[in-house]
Amino acid sequence: MRDSFVARHPSVLIFLALLALFTLGVTVLAEGFGIGLISTSFVKTLGKTMCLCLIAVAMDLIWGYCGILSLGHFAFFGLGGYMIGMWLMYERTRLIVEGSLAQGALPPTEQEIVAAIGTQIFGVVGSSEFPLVWAFADSLALQLALVVLVPGLLALVFGWLAFRSRVTGVYLSILTQAMTLALALYLFQNDSGLRGNNGLSGLQNLPGVEAPQSVVSLWFFWASALALALGYLLAAWIVSGKFGSVIRGIRDNEARVRFLGYSVEIYKLAVFTLTACIAGIAGALYYPQAGIVNPAEIAPIASIYLAVWVAIGGRGRLYGAVIGAAFVSLVSSWFTGGQIPDLALGPLTIRWVDWWTIVLGLSFVLVTLFAPSGIGGLFDLWQGRRHPDRHGADLGPNAGALREKEATE
Amino acid sequence: MTRLMIALTALFLLCTQAMAQDATVQSVLQAHRETIEKGSRKSIGAAIDAIAASGLPQAQDVLQVWAAKEMWQRGGDGLFFRGVEKTGRQVELFDFDSGQSVGMLDRDDLEQIKPNSGVRALIGTALVQFQLSDPDPIRRAEALDAIQRSPAAELLAPLRASIPAEPDPALKDRKMRVERLLTMAYDPDDQARITAIEDMSGDLGVDMRATLNPLLVTRIVLAEGLPATANIRREVKPGDPALGLAAAYDMLIAAGLAQPIPDAEARKALLIEHAADGLVAGIPLHQLDTQAARDAAYVQLAQAGLVPRWSTAEAPEVVVTRHRFVEVYNEPSAAVTEAAEQALDEIEMRVGLNQAFDLGLDALSLASIYFLAAIGLAITFGVMGVINMAHGEFIMMGAYTGYMVQQVIADHTLSILVAIPLAFAVTFAAGVAMERLVIRHLYNRPLETLLATFGISIAMQQLAKNIFGTQARPLTAPGWLDGAWVLNDVVSISYIRIAIFVLALIFLGLFLFIMRRTRLGLETRAVTQNPRMAASMGINPDRINMLTFGLGSGIAGIAGVAIGLFAKVTSELGSDYIVQSFMTVVVGGVGNIWGTLAGAAMIGTLQKGIEWLNPSNTLAAQTYMIIFIIIFIQFRPRGIIALRGRAAGD
Amino acid sequence: MSTLLEVSGVSVSFDGFKAINNLSFRIGQAEMRAVIGPNGAGKTTFMDIVTGKTRPDEGRVLWGERSQSLLGMSEAQIARAGIGRKFQKPTVFEDQSVHENLLMALKGRRGPWAVLFYRPAAADLARVDELAAEIGLADHLARKAGELSHGQKQWLEIGMLLAQEPRLLLVDEPAAGMTPAEREHTTAILVEAAKTRAVVVVEHDMEFVRRLSCKVTVLHEGAVLAEGSLDHVTADQRVIDVYLGR
Ligand SMILES: Nc1ncnc2c1ncn2[C@@H]1O[C@H](COP(=O)(O)OP(=O)(O)O)[C@@H](O)[C@H]1O
Ligand SMILES: [Mg+2]
C-alpha cells in the first residue's frame, strides 16, 4: 500500500514514455528539423491536438472524477487564448508601428506609438482607444499571469454562485452552458474591447522572432507536449490520493461526503477553478498555433464537443480523455479536410465534409448507449478487468455517478 | 380611369355654369402673359393667384396643364393652349375655355411653356385648394396627404376655406386636424398658434410631434451680438454635452474673438519644417521623443518669431470661459415655444406610458413564443426528468414540415391548417422513435441523456443542412395574418403575434386538460411520482413514457410551425431557441406547467426590458439576461414555482 | 451528567404536512438511546434536522458544552463538530476500496489543501486496520465496497462512523437485513461505542432494542409520546395503541 506514486500508477509512466517518444519522433521527422516528412501545418495540427488533450484531461478531472458535467470549459480555453493573444497582437503591432514611425522626421513619442497601435488594432471595430482590459497587454509576464488568473477568477465566481446554491446535475450543466453563451455573446459585441467577431489574429507570429514558422511550430509543439505531460502528471497525482478519493466520493454520492465532514462545495470549487486554469493554459498554447481566436470558438457547442471527446475516450480515466480528444479531433480534421473520397450510394453521394457531423453525432449516441467506458474500455478487455454485475444499478445516487459499465471490479 | 371620367363630367358641369360670366381663362392668361413667359419663381405668384382666384371652372385644368408642361403658346398671337404632341413634330392644340380642338400646328410655330420646379411647386400649392374641394373624396384625401407631406404657410388659407363645405364627416375631421397643425406652425397670429397647440396638447399622433419639433429647434450661439429679441432657451457652458470645448473655441475663432492654435500634430509639422542639420531651435532632433521636449522646442521657435505663438496658458479651455454661449430657438416667439415645450412634455409623458404598454405587449408575445418553445421541453424535462438537447431540432423539424407542406399546397391558410397536425405527427413519431431507441436506455442518467440527445441534435441539424441547404426557407403566413392591430401611433401588435399568443393559450389549456382530465394524464402523473408503484398497479410505464415523450416532441413540432411563420427557417432555427427554452424551464421550476408559464413571462419581460434600456445592443441584452438568470438561480435554486418533496431527489 | 445535544420545540412541515411537531429531546455525553416509533413517525426527519439536512421551521438545536446552535451550520460543519450519521440505506462509496472508504472517514483535517497533501501516517494505517478488524472486514480491505454484501456494507458504514470519532452517533436502522449473528455483532459494536460517546439508535426490532438495554424514546406523529426504560414504555397504554398494539 505504500509504494511510490509511479509504481502504484504504471499507466502514468507508460503515458509519459509514449508522449516523449511521440514528441521525439515528430521532431525528427518535422520540416523544421530537416527531414521534412511531416509538414509544418501538420506539426501545428499535432501541437493543437495536444492542447486539446490537455483540456480533455481537465474535463475528465471535473466530469469523470468530480461528476460535474461542465459545458463551459471551452470558455476558459478561449479566455486563455485571448489573454496571450492580447500580448502577441500588441507586441507585434508595436514592432511594426515603431518600424514605420521611425521613418518620420522626429522620433515618435510614447503617446504616438500607443495611439498608432490602437488605430491598427481597433480600426476594424471603428475605434482607436485602448479599452481597460488591455491595460497589461504590453507586459508578457502579466499577460501570462492573466492566462491563469482570468479563467480561474471567472470559474471561482461562477462556481461559488452555482455550488453555493447547490445547483447540481443537468441544472448545473445548463447553467455552465448559459455562462459560456453569455461570454460568447459578450465578446461578439464590437465594444467588448476585444475586437468583436474579428477576434485576435496574426497570433502565429512571435514578435521579434526571426525563425521561420517551421521552427516556431516545433517550439509550440514541444511546449504543448510539456504542458500535456505536466498537466497529466498533476491530474494523476491529484486523483491518486485522498483528494481523489473525496472527489470521486462527491461524484458518486455527495451527500455522504458532506456527512463525513468535507465541505463538498469547496472541493467542487477547487476542482472547477483548477481545471479552468488548466483549460486557460491549454488555450494559451493552442491559439498561437491556430493563429486566430474569436468568439465563435467559445460557443457552447465547443464545450459539448469536449464532453463528447472525453466520453468517447472513456471518462474517469485520464488516458481515456487524452485518447478520446486526440482520436476524435484528428479523425474529425481528416474527414472535414476533404481528403476522403466521396462515397457513391446509387443516387446519393456521400460527401464526407457534409456527412461527418452526422456520423460523429450518431457514433456518440452509440458509445453512450453501448460502450459507456469508451475507447478506454478496450484496455480493460485487454487486461482482463471486468465490470461488476450490479443488475444495472449505478455506483451512487448522483447524476454524475459511475455507471455499472464504467466501473471495474 | 373612372376617376378621369368623374373629373371630366365635373368639368363639363362647371363649363355650363361658367357661361354666365364673360371673363375667360384666356383673358386672365393674357393679362399675365409676360410673367408666364418669363417663368421666374419670384414674380410668377401673381399670375398663379390670378388664375386660381378667377373663379373660373377651367382654372384648375389650366394649372394642371401648366404644371404638366402641356401648355403651349401660339407664335402668331401669343394665345395659350393645351397641346398634345403628335407624330411628325405636329402638336394638336385645344382651347382652354371651350375644350375644343383648334387644329394642328408645327412645333416650330409654337413655344412650349416649361415651368421650372420652383414654379411647379407654387402651382401645386395653388392646385391644392381645388383638390381640397374636389368632388372626389379620394382626391380630397390625397390633397390632405400632400399637405401633410410638405406643409407650407400658403396652404393654411385654402384649407380653412374648404372646411365648412366639406360633406364627408371623416374628411372634415381630418381637415380640421391638419388645420390645427398648420395653424401651430404658420399662423401669423401667435395667440392663434398657442391656442392650437393647447387644443392638441397630449395628442399621440406622429404628425403632432412632427409639427411641434421644428418649433423647438435650437442652435447654440455666442451671446455677444445677439439681438435683444432673441428667444433664448438657456445659457450653455462649454463642456456641456451640447457644446464641446473644441466647438466653442471654433465659434470664438469664427467670431474673430480667438486665434486658431496649432494642435500637437500641427506643431510637430512646424518643428519638422524648421529643422535643419538634425537640429531644431538648437535641439537635436533625436531628443524630441517626448511631448514635453517637443513643446519646449516649439516655444523656443515661437519666441524667435518663426512660428505662431502657443503656450499651455492660452489653452482653449481657459479662453472659452471668458465668453457666454446661449441656446436660442429658431422660432422667435417665446410664448409659442413655451406652449410647445409644455405640449411636448405632456405628449412625451403619454408616449412613455403608451410605450410601456407597447413594451408589455411585446414582452407578452415574446413570452408566448418562449412558452411555446419550452412547453414541450417542460413536459419531457419536467415530467420525465429527461433532458432533450434535440428539442430545438424538433422545433426545426416542425418548421421544415410547414415549408414542405407549402410546396405542395399553395393556399397559405389551408397549408398552415394541414401543416400543424402534420408537424405534430412527424415530430411525435420522431420523438417516440428517439425514446424507444435511446432515451429508454438512459433513464436515471440525465447527464448521459443530455450528451446522447446532443449527438442526435447535431446529426439532425447537419442532416437538415444537407437536405435543405444553408439558405433560409420561407414559411409564409396566410394573408389575413399580415398587418398589425394598431391602437395608436405608439401601440401596435402584429396579428401573427396575437395568433401565437392565442396558440400558447390553447396549448396551456390542452396541457391542463390532458394532465388533469384524461386517463393518460393521470397515469403520467402516477409514473412521474413513483414508477414502480404505478407499474404494480397495472400502468405500463414504458408506454406512458413513450407517449409523454411523443407529446412533448409533437408540441415542439407545432411550435416550430408557429415560429417559422416569423423567423427564418434554417437548420439553426432550433438552436436559436434551445437555450432560452432551457432557461424558461429552469427559471420557472421543473415539473410544473405554471412554472413554465411564469418562467416564460419572466424571461420575455426581462429580455424586452433590457433591450428597451439598451436598444442598440441586443447581444449585450442577452448577456445581461443570462447573468441575471444565473444570479436568480442563487435565490431560487428550484425555480419560481418549486416543488418540495422527496420525489425531487431525496 | 451534562447535556450533549438539546433539541427543543422543533417543528417542520412539508407542503403543509407536519412531519415534526414541537419535538423536544436531549441526550447526555456518554449515553445510549433508542428511538422507536411507527413508520412515518418522523425518526429519520429528526436525524435530518440534527445533521443539518433539513432546516426546521421553528425551534432550537443546541450542541456541546457551549450550547452552540446547529441551525446555522452546514452539514459538513455539523459533521466536523462531532456528529456522525449512518443512513437507513447503507451508503458507502461503492467504487472505492474498503481501505479508501475508511481512510476518507478517518478523523483528520478536512480542508482541500490539507487533504491534497495528505499522506497516511503509520498511525492512520494502523487505525484503519484496527477498525477493519473491529467490523470484520480485515480480509476485504482491498476490495471495492460495491462488491460487499448488504450486511458488510452496513458494518463498513458503522466502521466509517467510528473512524470519524464523533461525540454523537446517529444510527438509522442498523440491523435491517442482517442475520441474527450479524445483529449481535452490531449490538456489541454499538454498546462498546456508547461507553465513550452518545449514541442514538433508531430501530424497529424490539429484540434488538432490548439487547441495547438503554433508555427508549417513542416518537409518534412527530412528537415524543413516551420516554423511559423499554419495559416502562411498552407498558404505556398510548404506546400500545399507536404502535405495539397494531
Ligand atoms: N423531504 C420530504 N418531503 C415531503 N415529505 C417528507 C419529506 N421528508 C419526510 N417526509 C414525510 O415526513 C414523515 C416522516 O418521515 P420519516 O422521518 O422518514 O419517518 P420514519 O419515522 O419512518 O423515519 C413521512 O410522512 C414522510 O413522508
Ligand atoms: Mg426512517
PDB file of N, CA and C in Angstrom, chain A residues 63 105-109 112 161 164-165 167 170-171 173-174 178 181-182 185-186 188-189 304-305 315 354-355 357-358 361 364-365 369 394 399 401 403, chain B residues 268 272 285-286 288-290 294 387 437 442 445 447-448 451-452 454-456 458-459 462-463 466 579 582-583 590 617 619-620 622-623 626 633-634 637:
ATOM      1  N   TRP A  63     -15.415  16.202 -14.792  1.00  0.00           N
ATOM      2  CA  TRP A  63     -16.586  15.376 -15.078  1.00  0.00           C
ATOM      3  C   TRP A  63     -16.372  13.921 -14.678  1.00  0.00           C
ATOM      4  N   ALA A 105      10.396  62.207 -39.493  1.00  0.00           N
ATOM      5  CA  ALA A 105      11.476  63.149 -39.246  1.00  0.00           C
ATOM      6  C   ALA A 105      11.824  63.211 -37.761  1.00  0.00           C
ATOM      7  N   LEU A 106      10.801  63.101 -36.913  1.00  0.00           N
ATOM      8  CA  LEU A 106      11.051  63.156 -35.470  1.00  0.00           C
ATOM      9  C   LEU A 106      10.913  61.747 -34.908  1.00  0.00           C
ATOM     10  N   PRO A 107      11.696  61.440 -33.894  1.00  0.00           N
ATOM     11  CA  PRO A 107      11.467  60.138 -33.243  1.00  0.00           C
ATOM     12  C   PRO A 107      10.097  60.154 -32.584  1.00  0.00           C
ATOM     13  N   PRO A 108       9.347  59.031 -32.633  1.00  0.00           N
ATOM     14  CA  PRO A 108       7.979  59.048 -32.103  1.00  0.00           C
ATOM     15  C   PRO A 108       7.960  59.164 -30.574  1.00  0.00           C
ATOM     16  N   THR A 109       6.943  59.817 -30.055  1.00  0.00           N
ATOM     17  CA  THR A 109       6.768  59.834 -28.604  1.00  0.00           C
ATOM     18  C   THR A 109       5.999  58.582 -28.198  1.00  0.00           C
ATOM     19  N   GLU A 112       2.398  58.699 -29.185  1.00  0.00           N
ATOM     20  CA  GLU A 112       2.185  58.475 -30.617  1.00  0.00           C
ATOM     21  C   GLU A 112       2.217  56.989 -30.947  1.00  0.00           C
ATOM     22  N   LEU A 161     -21.065  30.925  -6.998  1.00  0.00           N
ATOM     23  CA  LEU A 161     -22.508  31.165  -7.085  1.00  0.00           C
ATOM     24  C   LEU A 161     -23.272  29.865  -7.297  1.00  0.00           C
ATOM     25  N   ARG A 164     -22.715  27.106  -4.306  1.00  0.00           N
ATOM     26  CA  ARG A 164     -23.268  27.579  -3.056  1.00  0.00           C
ATOM     27  C   ARG A 164     -24.768  27.317  -3.003  1.00  0.00           C
ATOM     28  N   SER A 165     -25.439  27.518  -4.146  1.00  0.00           N
ATOM     29  CA  SER A 165     -26.892  27.318  -4.128  1.00  0.00           C
ATOM     30  C   SER A 165     -27.239  25.871  -4.443  1.00  0.00           C
ATOM     31  N   VAL A 167     -26.763  23.902  -6.894  1.00  0.00           N
ATOM     32  CA  VAL A 167     -27.257  23.504  -8.206  1.00  0.00           C
ATOM     33  C   VAL A 167     -26.417  22.315  -8.641  1.00  0.00           C
ATOM     34  N   VAL A 170     -28.079  18.174 -14.230  1.00  0.00           N
ATOM     35  CA  VAL A 170     -28.306  18.853 -15.505  1.00  0.00           C
ATOM     36  C   VAL A 170     -28.485  20.354 -15.317  1.00  0.00           C
ATOM     37  N   TYR A 171     -29.034  20.750 -14.194  1.00  0.00           N
ATOM     38  CA  TYR A 171     -29.181  22.181 -13.946  1.00  0.00           C
ATOM     39  C   TYR A 171     -27.832  22.875 -14.053  1.00  0.00           C
ATOM     40  N   SER A 173     -25.196  21.777 -15.535  1.00  0.00           N
ATOM     41  CA  SER A 173     -24.696  21.719 -16.908  1.00  0.00           C
ATOM     42  C   SER A 173     -25.287  22.861 -17.729  1.00  0.00           C
ATOM     43  N   ILE A 174     -26.583  23.039 -17.590  1.00  0.00           N
ATOM     44  CA  ILE A 174     -27.231  24.077 -18.386  1.00  0.00           C
ATOM     45  C   ILE A 174     -26.760  25.457 -17.952  1.00  0.00           C
ATOM     46  N   ALA A 178     -25.063  28.257 -20.163  1.00  0.00           N
ATOM     47  CA  ALA A 178     -25.525  29.637 -20.234  1.00  0.00           C
ATOM     48  C   ALA A 178     -24.375  30.608 -20.022  1.00  0.00           C
ATOM     49  N   LEU A 181     -22.429  30.837 -23.165  1.00  0.00           N
ATOM     50  CA  LEU A 181     -23.164  31.595 -24.177  1.00  0.00           C
ATOM     51  C   LEU A 181     -23.088  33.084 -23.869  1.00  0.00           C
ATOM     52  N   ALA A 182     -23.256  33.415 -22.588  1.00  0.00           N
ATOM     53  CA  ALA A 182     -23.200  34.825 -22.214  1.00  0.00           C
ATOM     54  C   ALA A 182     -21.844  35.415 -22.573  1.00  0.00           C
ATOM     55  N   LEU A 185     -21.517  35.768 -26.403  1.00  0.00           N
ATOM     56  CA  LEU A 185     -22.311  36.886 -26.921  1.00  0.00           C
ATOM     57  C   LEU A 185     -21.668  38.206 -26.549  1.00  0.00           C
ATOM     58  N   TYR A 186     -21.119  38.245 -25.347  1.00  0.00           N
ATOM     59  CA  TYR A 186     -20.476  39.484 -24.919  1.00  0.00           C
ATOM     60  C   TYR A 186     -19.281  39.796 -25.812  1.00  0.00           C
ATOM     61  N   PHE A 188     -18.809  38.894 -28.778  1.00  0.00           N
ATOM     62  CA  PHE A 188     -19.229  39.196 -30.147  1.00  0.00           C
ATOM     63  C   PHE A 188     -19.485  40.676 -30.363  1.00  0.00           C
ATOM     64  N   GLN A 189     -19.736  41.395 -29.284  1.00  0.00           N
ATOM     65  CA  GLN A 189     -20.005  42.827 -29.440  1.00  0.00           C
ATOM     66  C   GLN A 189     -18.728  43.552 -29.836  1.00  0.00           C
ATOM     67  N   ILE A 304     -19.509  21.265 -25.544  1.00  0.00           N
ATOM     68  CA  ILE A 304     -20.215  19.979 -25.592  1.00  0.00           C
ATOM     69  C   ILE A 304     -19.352  18.957 -26.319  1.00  0.00           C
ATOM     70  N   TYR A 305     -18.704  19.416 -27.389  1.00  0.00           N
ATOM     71  CA  TYR A 305     -17.791  18.511 -28.083  1.00  0.00           C
ATOM     72  C   TYR A 305     -16.722  17.992 -27.131  1.00  0.00           C
ATOM     73  N   ARG A 315     -14.529   8.209 -19.710  1.00  0.00           N
ATOM     74  CA  ARG A 315     -14.294   9.155 -18.624  1.00  0.00           C
ATOM     75  C   ARG A 315     -13.869   8.424 -17.354  1.00  0.00           C
ATOM     76  N   ASP A 354     -19.781  16.942 -45.555  1.00  0.00           N
ATOM     77  CA  ASP A 354     -21.148  17.206 -45.105  1.00  0.00           C
ATOM     78  C   ASP A 354     -21.666  16.156 -44.139  1.00  0.00           C
ATOM     79  N   TRP A 355     -21.199  14.934 -44.302  1.00  0.00           N
ATOM     80  CA  TRP A 355     -21.818  13.852 -43.546  1.00  0.00           C
ATOM     81  C   TRP A 355     -21.062  13.479 -42.280  1.00  0.00           C
ATOM     82  N   THR A 357     -20.351  15.118 -39.577  1.00  0.00           N
ATOM     83  CA  THR A 357     -21.016  15.504 -38.327  1.00  0.00           C
ATOM     84  C   THR A 357     -22.103  14.495 -37.950  1.00  0.00           C
ATOM     85  N   ILE A 358     -22.795  14.014 -38.982  1.00  0.00           N
ATOM     86  CA  ILE A 358     -23.863  13.050 -38.706  1.00  0.00           C
ATOM     87  C   ILE A 358     -23.268  11.763 -38.157  1.00  0.00           C
ATOM     88  N   GLY A 361     -22.196  12.438 -34.588  1.00  0.00           N
ATOM     89  CA  GLY A 361     -23.329  12.510 -33.670  1.00  0.00           C
ATOM     90  C   GLY A 361     -23.876  11.135 -33.355  1.00  0.00           C
ATOM     91  N   PHE A 364     -21.626   8.928 -31.392  1.00  0.00           N
ATOM     92  CA  PHE A 364     -21.628   9.335 -29.997  1.00  0.00           C
ATOM     93  C   PHE A 364     -22.790   8.725 -29.228  1.00  0.00           C
ATOM     94  N   VAL A 365     -23.956   8.701 -29.906  1.00  0.00           N
ATOM     95  CA  VAL A 365     -25.110   8.063 -29.273  1.00  0.00           C
ATOM     96  C   VAL A 365     -24.801   6.591 -29.007  1.00  0.00           C
ATOM     97  N   LEU A 369     -24.697   4.593 -25.428  1.00  0.00           N
ATOM     98  CA  LEU A 369     -25.626   3.508 -25.153  1.00  0.00           C
ATOM     99  C   LEU A 369     -24.897   2.195 -24.885  1.00  0.00           C
ATOM    100  N   ASP A 394     -26.358   2.005 -10.786  1.00  0.00           N
ATOM    101  CA  ASP A 394     -25.180   2.866 -10.819  1.00  0.00           C
ATOM    102  C   ASP A 394     -24.418   2.748  -9.503  1.00  0.00           C
ATOM    103  N   ALA A 399     -26.168  12.259 -10.156  1.00  0.00           N
ATOM    104  CA  ALA A 399     -26.328  12.236 -11.610  1.00  0.00           C
ATOM    105  C   ALA A 399     -25.021  11.881 -12.295  1.00  0.00           C
ATOM    106  N   ALA A 401     -22.661   9.963 -11.107  1.00  0.00           N
ATOM    107  CA  ALA A 401     -22.042   8.740 -10.580  1.00  0.00           C
ATOM    108  C   ALA A 401     -21.656   7.801 -11.709  1.00  0.00           C
ATOM    109  N   ARG A 403     -21.413   4.601 -13.999  1.00  0.00           N
ATOM    110  CA  ARG A 403     -22.407   3.590 -14.375  1.00  0.00           C
ATOM    111  C   ARG A 403     -21.778   2.219 -14.210  1.00  0.00           C
TER     112      ARG A 403
ATOM    113  N   LYS B 268       4.010  69.661 -34.550  1.00  0.00           N
ATOM    114  CA  LYS B 268       5.030  68.711 -34.968  1.00  0.00           C
ATOM    115  C   LYS B 268       5.457  69.030 -36.414  1.00  0.00           C
ATOM    116  N   ILE B 272       9.179  70.079 -37.797  1.00  0.00           N
ATOM    117  CA  ILE B 272       9.889  69.410 -38.888  1.00  0.00           C
ATOM    118  C   ILE B 272      10.278  70.434 -39.960  1.00  0.00           C
ATOM    119  N   LEU B 285      17.319  66.623 -33.054  1.00  0.00           N
ATOM    120  CA  LEU B 285      16.010  66.029 -33.338  1.00  0.00           C
ATOM    121  C   LEU B 285      15.779  64.730 -32.546  1.00  0.00           C
ATOM    122  N   HIS B 286      16.839  63.938 -32.399  1.00  0.00           N
ATOM    123  CA  HIS B 286      16.613  62.629 -31.773  1.00  0.00           C
ATOM    124  C   HIS B 286      16.236  62.738 -30.313  1.00  0.00           C
ATOM    125  N   LEU B 288      13.799  64.645 -29.382  1.00  0.00           N
ATOM    126  CA  LEU B 288      12.395  65.076 -29.324  1.00  0.00           C
ATOM    127  C   LEU B 288      11.447  63.873 -29.287  1.00  0.00           C
ATOM    128  N   ASP B 289      11.719  62.931 -28.406  1.00  0.00           N
ATOM    129  CA  ASP B 289      10.842  61.759 -28.376  1.00  0.00           C
ATOM    130  C   ASP B 289       9.878  61.776 -27.200  1.00  0.00           C
ATOM    131  N   THR B 290       9.712  62.966 -26.583  1.00  0.00           N
ATOM    132  CA  THR B 290       8.603  63.100 -25.635  1.00  0.00           C
ATOM    133  C   THR B 290       7.861  64.380 -25.980  1.00  0.00           C
ATOM    134  N   ARG B 294       9.260  68.272 -27.137  1.00  0.00           N
ATOM    135  CA  ARG B 294       8.788  68.925 -28.352  1.00  0.00           C
ATOM    136  C   ARG B 294       8.181  70.286 -28.029  1.00  0.00           C
ATOM    137  N   ILE B 387     -33.682  15.247 -20.133  1.00  0.00           N
ATOM    138  CA  ILE B 387     -33.280  16.480 -20.773  1.00  0.00           C
ATOM    139  C   ILE B 387     -33.035  16.186 -22.236  1.00  0.00           C
ATOM    140  N   LEU B 437     -35.473   4.162 -28.925  1.00  0.00           N
ATOM    141  CA  LEU B 437     -34.142   3.719 -29.317  1.00  0.00           C
ATOM    142  C   LEU B 437     -33.060   4.177 -28.338  1.00  0.00           C
ATOM    143  N   LEU B 442     -31.540   5.151 -20.984  1.00  0.00           N
ATOM    144  CA  LEU B 442     -30.738   6.072 -20.179  1.00  0.00           C
ATOM    145  C   LEU B 442     -31.537   6.733 -19.063  1.00  0.00           C
ATOM    146  N   ARG B 445     -30.148   8.579 -15.923  1.00  0.00           N
ATOM    147  CA  ARG B 445     -28.811   9.062 -16.275  1.00  0.00           C
ATOM    148  C   ARG B 445     -28.970  10.372 -17.033  1.00  0.00           C
ATOM    149  N   LEU B 447     -27.326  13.118 -17.270  1.00  0.00           N
ATOM    150  CA  LEU B 447     -26.184  13.718 -17.964  1.00  0.00           C
ATOM    151  C   LEU B 447     -25.879  12.977 -19.259  1.00  0.00           C
ATOM    152  N   GLU B 448     -25.944  11.636 -19.202  1.00  0.00           N
ATOM    153  CA  GLU B 448     -25.712  10.879 -20.428  1.00  0.00           C
ATOM    154  C   GLU B 448     -26.817  11.155 -21.440  1.00  0.00           C
ATOM    155  N   LEU B 451     -26.026  14.271 -23.241  1.00  0.00           N
ATOM    156  CA  LEU B 451     -24.996  14.153 -24.277  1.00  0.00           C
ATOM    157  C   LEU B 451     -25.491  13.335 -25.465  1.00  0.00           C
ATOM    158  N   ALA B 452     -26.233  12.252 -25.194  1.00  0.00           N
ATOM    159  CA  ALA B 452     -26.717  11.433 -26.306  1.00  0.00           C
ATOM    160  C   ALA B 452     -27.683  12.246 -27.170  1.00  0.00           C
ATOM    161  N   PHE B 454     -27.694  15.316 -27.449  1.00  0.00           N
ATOM    162  CA  PHE B 454     -26.892  16.303 -28.169  1.00  0.00           C
ATOM    163  C   PHE B 454     -26.330  15.701 -29.455  1.00  0.00           C
ATOM    164  N   GLY B 455     -25.874  14.443 -29.345  1.00  0.00           N
ATOM    165  CA  GLY B 455     -25.393  13.766 -30.547  1.00  0.00           C
ATOM    166  C   GLY B 455     -26.475  13.726 -31.612  1.00  0.00           C
ATOM    167  N   ILE B 456     -27.686  13.386 -31.187  1.00  0.00           N
ATOM    168  CA  ILE B 456     -28.797  13.343 -32.139  1.00  0.00           C
ATOM    169  C   ILE B 456     -29.053  14.736 -32.702  1.00  0.00           C
ATOM    170  N   ILE B 458     -26.931  17.281 -33.181  1.00  0.00           N
ATOM    171  CA  ILE B 458     -26.019  17.744 -34.231  1.00  0.00           C
ATOM    172  C   ILE B 458     -26.220  16.931 -35.505  1.00  0.00           C
ATOM    173  N   ALA B 459     -26.546  15.638 -35.353  1.00  0.00           N
ATOM    174  CA  ALA B 459     -26.777  14.833 -36.548  1.00  0.00           C
ATOM    175  C   ALA B 459     -27.989  15.359 -37.302  1.00  0.00           C
ATOM    176  N   GLN B 462     -27.267  18.692 -39.045  1.00  0.00           N
ATOM    177  CA  GLN B 462     -26.460  18.537 -40.251  1.00  0.00           C
ATOM    178  C   GLN B 462     -27.287  17.905 -41.365  1.00  0.00           C
ATOM    179  N   LEU B 463     -28.138  16.966 -40.991  1.00  0.00           N
ATOM    180  CA  LEU B 463     -28.991  16.317 -41.977  1.00  0.00           C
ATOM    181  C   LEU B 463     -29.880  17.359 -42.648  1.00  0.00           C
ATOM    182  N   ASN B 466     -27.889  19.264 -45.040  1.00  0.00           N
ATOM    183  CA  ASN B 466     -27.607  18.528 -46.270  1.00  0.00           C
ATOM    184  C   ASN B 466     -28.826  18.490 -47.187  1.00  0.00           C
ATOM    185  N   VAL B 579     -31.506  27.415 -25.819  1.00  0.00           N
ATOM    186  CA  VAL B 579     -31.009  27.900 -24.535  1.00  0.00           C
ATOM    187  C   VAL B 579     -32.101  28.667 -23.796  1.00  0.00           C
ATOM    188  N   PHE B 582     -34.507  26.224 -22.290  1.00  0.00           N
ATOM    189  CA  PHE B 582     -33.990  25.629 -21.057  1.00  0.00           C
ATOM    190  C   PHE B 582     -34.110  26.611 -19.906  1.00  0.00           C
ATOM    191  N   MET B 583     -33.726  27.855 -20.197  1.00  0.00           N
ATOM    192  CA  MET B 583     -33.777  28.878 -19.158  1.00  0.00           C
ATOM    193  C   MET B 583     -35.208  29.028 -18.655  1.00  0.00           C
ATOM    194  N   VAL B 590     -39.084  23.067 -12.283  1.00  0.00           N
ATOM    195  CA  VAL B 590     -39.310  21.851 -13.059  1.00  0.00           C
ATOM    196  C   VAL B 590     -40.586  21.147 -12.614  1.00  0.00           C
ATOM    197  N   ASN B 617     -28.197  47.362 -28.645  1.00  0.00           N
ATOM    198  CA  ASN B 617     -27.289  46.247 -28.475  1.00  0.00           C
ATOM    199  C   ASN B 617     -27.998  44.995 -27.978  1.00  0.00           C
ATOM    200  N   LEU B 619     -27.123  41.932 -28.406  1.00  0.00           N
ATOM    201  CA  LEU B 619     -26.178  40.933 -27.895  1.00  0.00           C
ATOM    202  C   LEU B 619     -25.945  41.141 -26.415  1.00  0.00           C
ATOM    203  N   ALA B 620     -25.694  42.408 -26.058  1.00  0.00           N
ATOM    204  CA  ALA B 620     -25.470  42.712 -24.652  1.00  0.00           C
ATOM    205  C   ALA B 620     -26.705  42.365 -23.842  1.00  0.00           C
ATOM    206  N   GLN B 622     -28.775  39.973 -24.266  1.00  0.00           N
ATOM    207  CA  GLN B 622     -28.799  38.548 -23.949  1.00  0.00           C
ATOM    208  C   GLN B 622     -27.775  38.203 -22.881  1.00  0.00           C
ATOM    209  N   THR B 623     -26.609  38.826 -22.994  1.00  0.00           N
ATOM    210  CA  THR B 623     -25.584  38.572 -21.979  1.00  0.00           C
ATOM    211  C   THR B 623     -26.109  38.915 -20.597  1.00  0.00           C
ATOM    212  N   ILE B 626     -28.700  36.470 -19.246  1.00  0.00           N
ATOM    213  CA  ILE B 626     -28.171  35.201 -18.750  1.00  0.00           C
ATOM    214  C   ILE B 626     -27.513  35.410 -17.392  1.00  0.00           C
ATOM    215  N   ILE B 633     -30.933  32.145  -9.973  1.00  0.00           N
ATOM    216  CA  ILE B 633     -30.884  30.755  -9.501  1.00  0.00           C
ATOM    217  C   ILE B 633     -30.320  30.690  -8.079  1.00  0.00           C
ATOM    218  N   GLN B 634     -29.493  31.692  -7.726  1.00  0.00           N
ATOM    219  CA  GLN B 634     -28.959  31.738  -6.369  1.00  0.00           C
ATOM    220  C   GLN B 634     -30.062  31.795  -5.333  1.00  0.00           C
ATOM    221  N   PRO B 637     -33.097  28.294  -6.235  1.00  0.00           N
ATOM    222  CA  PRO B 637     -32.409  27.244  -6.990  1.00  0.00           C
ATOM    223  C   PRO B 637     -33.377  26.292  -7.686  1.00  0.00           C
TER     224      PRO B 637
END
